[in-house]
Coordinates of C-alpha atoms in Angstrom, one line a residue:
Q1382 CA 58.8 -101.7 -32.7
V1383 CA 58.5 -103.6 -29.4
Q1384 CA 60.9 -103.4 -26.5
L1385 CA 61.1 -106.1 -23.7
V1386 CA 62.6 -105.7 -20.4
E1387 CA 63.1 -108.7 -18.1
S1388 CA 63.6 -108.6 -14.4
G1389 CA 63.5 -110.9 -11.4
G1390 CA 66.7 -112.9 -11.8
G1391 CA 69.1 -113.6 -9.0
V1392 CA 71.1 -116.1 -7.1
V1393 CA 69.2 -118.8 -5.3
Q1394 CA 69.7 -122.2 -3.7
A1395 CA 68.4 -125.5 -5.2
G1396 CA 64.7 -126.0 -4.4
D1397 CA 64.1 -122.3 -4.2
S1398 CA 61.7 -120.3 -6.4
L1399 CA 61.9 -117.2 -8.5
R1400 CA 59.5 -115.2 -10.6
L1401 CA 60.7 -113.5 -13.7
S1402 CA 58.9 -110.7 -15.3
C1403 CA 59.0 -109.2 -18.8
V1404 CA 57.3 -105.9 -19.6
A1405 CA 56.7 -105.1 -23.2
S1406 CA 56.3 -101.7 -24.8
G1407 CA 53.6 -101.0 -27.5
R1408 CA 49.9 -101.4 -27.8
T1409 CA 49.9 -104.9 -29.5
F1410 CA 51.1 -106.9 -26.7
S1411 CA 47.8 -108.8 -26.2
N1412 CA 48.1 -110.0 -29.9
R1413 CA 51.6 -111.2 -29.6
S1414 CA 52.7 -114.7 -28.4
M1415 CA 55.5 -114.5 -25.9
G1416 CA 58.2 -116.9 -25.2
W1417 CA 60.9 -117.6 -22.6
F1418 CA 64.3 -119.0 -23.6
R1419 CA 67.4 -119.6 -21.8
Q1420 CA 71.1 -119.7 -22.5
A1421 CA 73.8 -121.4 -20.2
P1422 CA 77.4 -120.7 -20.8
G1423 CA 78.8 -122.6 -23.8
K1424 CA 75.4 -123.8 -24.8
A1425 CA 72.9 -122.8 -27.4
R1426 CA 69.8 -120.7 -26.5
E1427 CA 67.0 -123.2 -25.7
F1428 CA 63.2 -123.0 -25.5
V1429 CA 61.7 -122.9 -22.0
T1430 CA 58.0 -122.0 -22.5
A1431 CA 55.6 -119.9 -24.6
I1432 CA 52.1 -118.5 -24.2
P1433 CA 50.0 -117.5 -27.3
G1434 CA 48.7 -114.0 -27.5
I1435 CA 45.3 -114.7 -29.1
P1436 CA 43.1 -117.2 -27.3
G1437 CA 41.0 -119.6 -29.4
T1438 CA 43.4 -119.8 -32.1
G1439 CA 44.1 -123.4 -31.3
S1440 CA 47.6 -122.7 -30.1
T1441 CA 48.4 -123.6 -26.5
I1442 CA 50.9 -123.1 -23.8
Y1443 CA 54.1 -125.0 -24.3
Y1444 CA 56.8 -126.2 -21.9
A1445 CA 60.2 -127.8 -22.5
D1446 CA 60.2 -131.2 -20.9
S1447 CA 63.1 -130.1 -18.5
V1448 CA 60.7 -127.5 -16.9
K1449 CA 57.3 -129.2 -16.9
G1450 CA 55.7 -129.3 -13.6
R1451 CA 58.1 -126.8 -12.1
F1452 CA 57.7 -123.7 -14.3
T1453 CA 54.6 -121.7 -15.1
V1454 CA 54.1 -119.0 -17.6
S1455 CA 51.3 -116.4 -17.4
R1456 CA 50.6 -113.1 -18.8
D1457 CA 48.7 -109.9 -17.8
N1458 CA 47.7 -108.1 -20.8
T1459 CA 46.5 -105.0 -18.8
K1460 CA 50.1 -104.6 -17.6
N1461 CA 51.8 -105.7 -20.9
T1462 CA 53.7 -108.2 -18.7
V1463 CA 54.6 -111.9 -19.1
Y1464 CA 55.7 -113.9 -16.1
L1465 CA 57.7 -117.0 -15.5
Q1466 CA 57.2 -118.6 -12.1
M1467 CA 60.0 -121.0 -11.5
N1468 CA 59.7 -123.5 -8.6
S1469 CA 61.9 -126.3 -7.4
L1470 CA 64.9 -124.7 -9.1
K1471 CA 67.9 -126.9 -9.9
P1472 CA 71.5 -126.0 -10.7
E1473 CA 70.9 -127.0 -14.3
D1474 CA 68.4 -124.1 -14.6
T1475 CA 71.3 -121.8 -14.2
A1476 CA 71.3 -119.5 -17.3
V1477 CA 70.5 -116.2 -18.7
Y1478 CA 66.7 -116.0 -19.3
Y1479 CA 65.3 -114.1 -22.3
C1480 CA 61.8 -113.2 -23.0
A1481 CA 60.7 -112.8 -26.8
A1482 CA 57.8 -111.7 -28.7
T1483 CA 56.3 -112.8 -32.1
S1484 CA 53.1 -112.4 -34.0
R1485 CA 53.0 -116.1 -34.8
V1486 CA 50.7 -118.6 -32.9
I1487 CA 52.5 -121.7 -34.1
G1488 CA 56.1 -122.8 -34.1
L1489 CA 56.5 -121.1 -30.7
S1490 CA 59.3 -123.3 -29.6
N1491 CA 61.5 -122.2 -32.4
R1492 CA 63.7 -119.2 -31.5
Y1493 CA 64.0 -118.1 -35.1
N1494 CA 60.3 -117.4 -35.2
Y1495 CA 60.6 -114.5 -32.8
D1496 CA 60.9 -110.9 -33.8
Y1497 CA 61.8 -109.2 -30.6
W1498 CA 64.0 -110.1 -27.7
G1499 CA 64.8 -108.7 -24.3
Q1500 CA 68.3 -108.2 -22.9
G1501 CA 68.1 -111.1 -20.6
T1502 CA 68.2 -111.6 -16.8
Q1503 CA 70.7 -114.0 -15.0
V1504 CA 69.4 -116.9 -13.0
T1505 CA 71.9 -118.7 -10.8
V1506 CA 71.0 -121.7 -8.9
S1507 CA 73.5 -123.0 -6.4
S1508 CA 73.6 -126.7 -5.1

């Protein structure tokens, strides 16, 4: 069983930055691929980015087109933590942000491929 706890959300203005964190329980964190998804009111949960757990598998870091160049995902396996650095935030980035974990190394943009989810953290960007 893996438990994920996100933090770092808040209310910011357009152009500001935020860093989200997701701490995972368990001893298998470094082997798990981690994803960030978001869900705006009235919309489906959408992929933001994912980082594979096992280097050298051929998998790579993925970003949704809407966040490329603005968001950066990273992980610290010594702290069982994955981060989402969000720069140049826009009002359309407003959503609840979720982190998720999977043992897969492919198909990481598909939310149905994830086994564990956090409770989410709200990000609100005002114009």
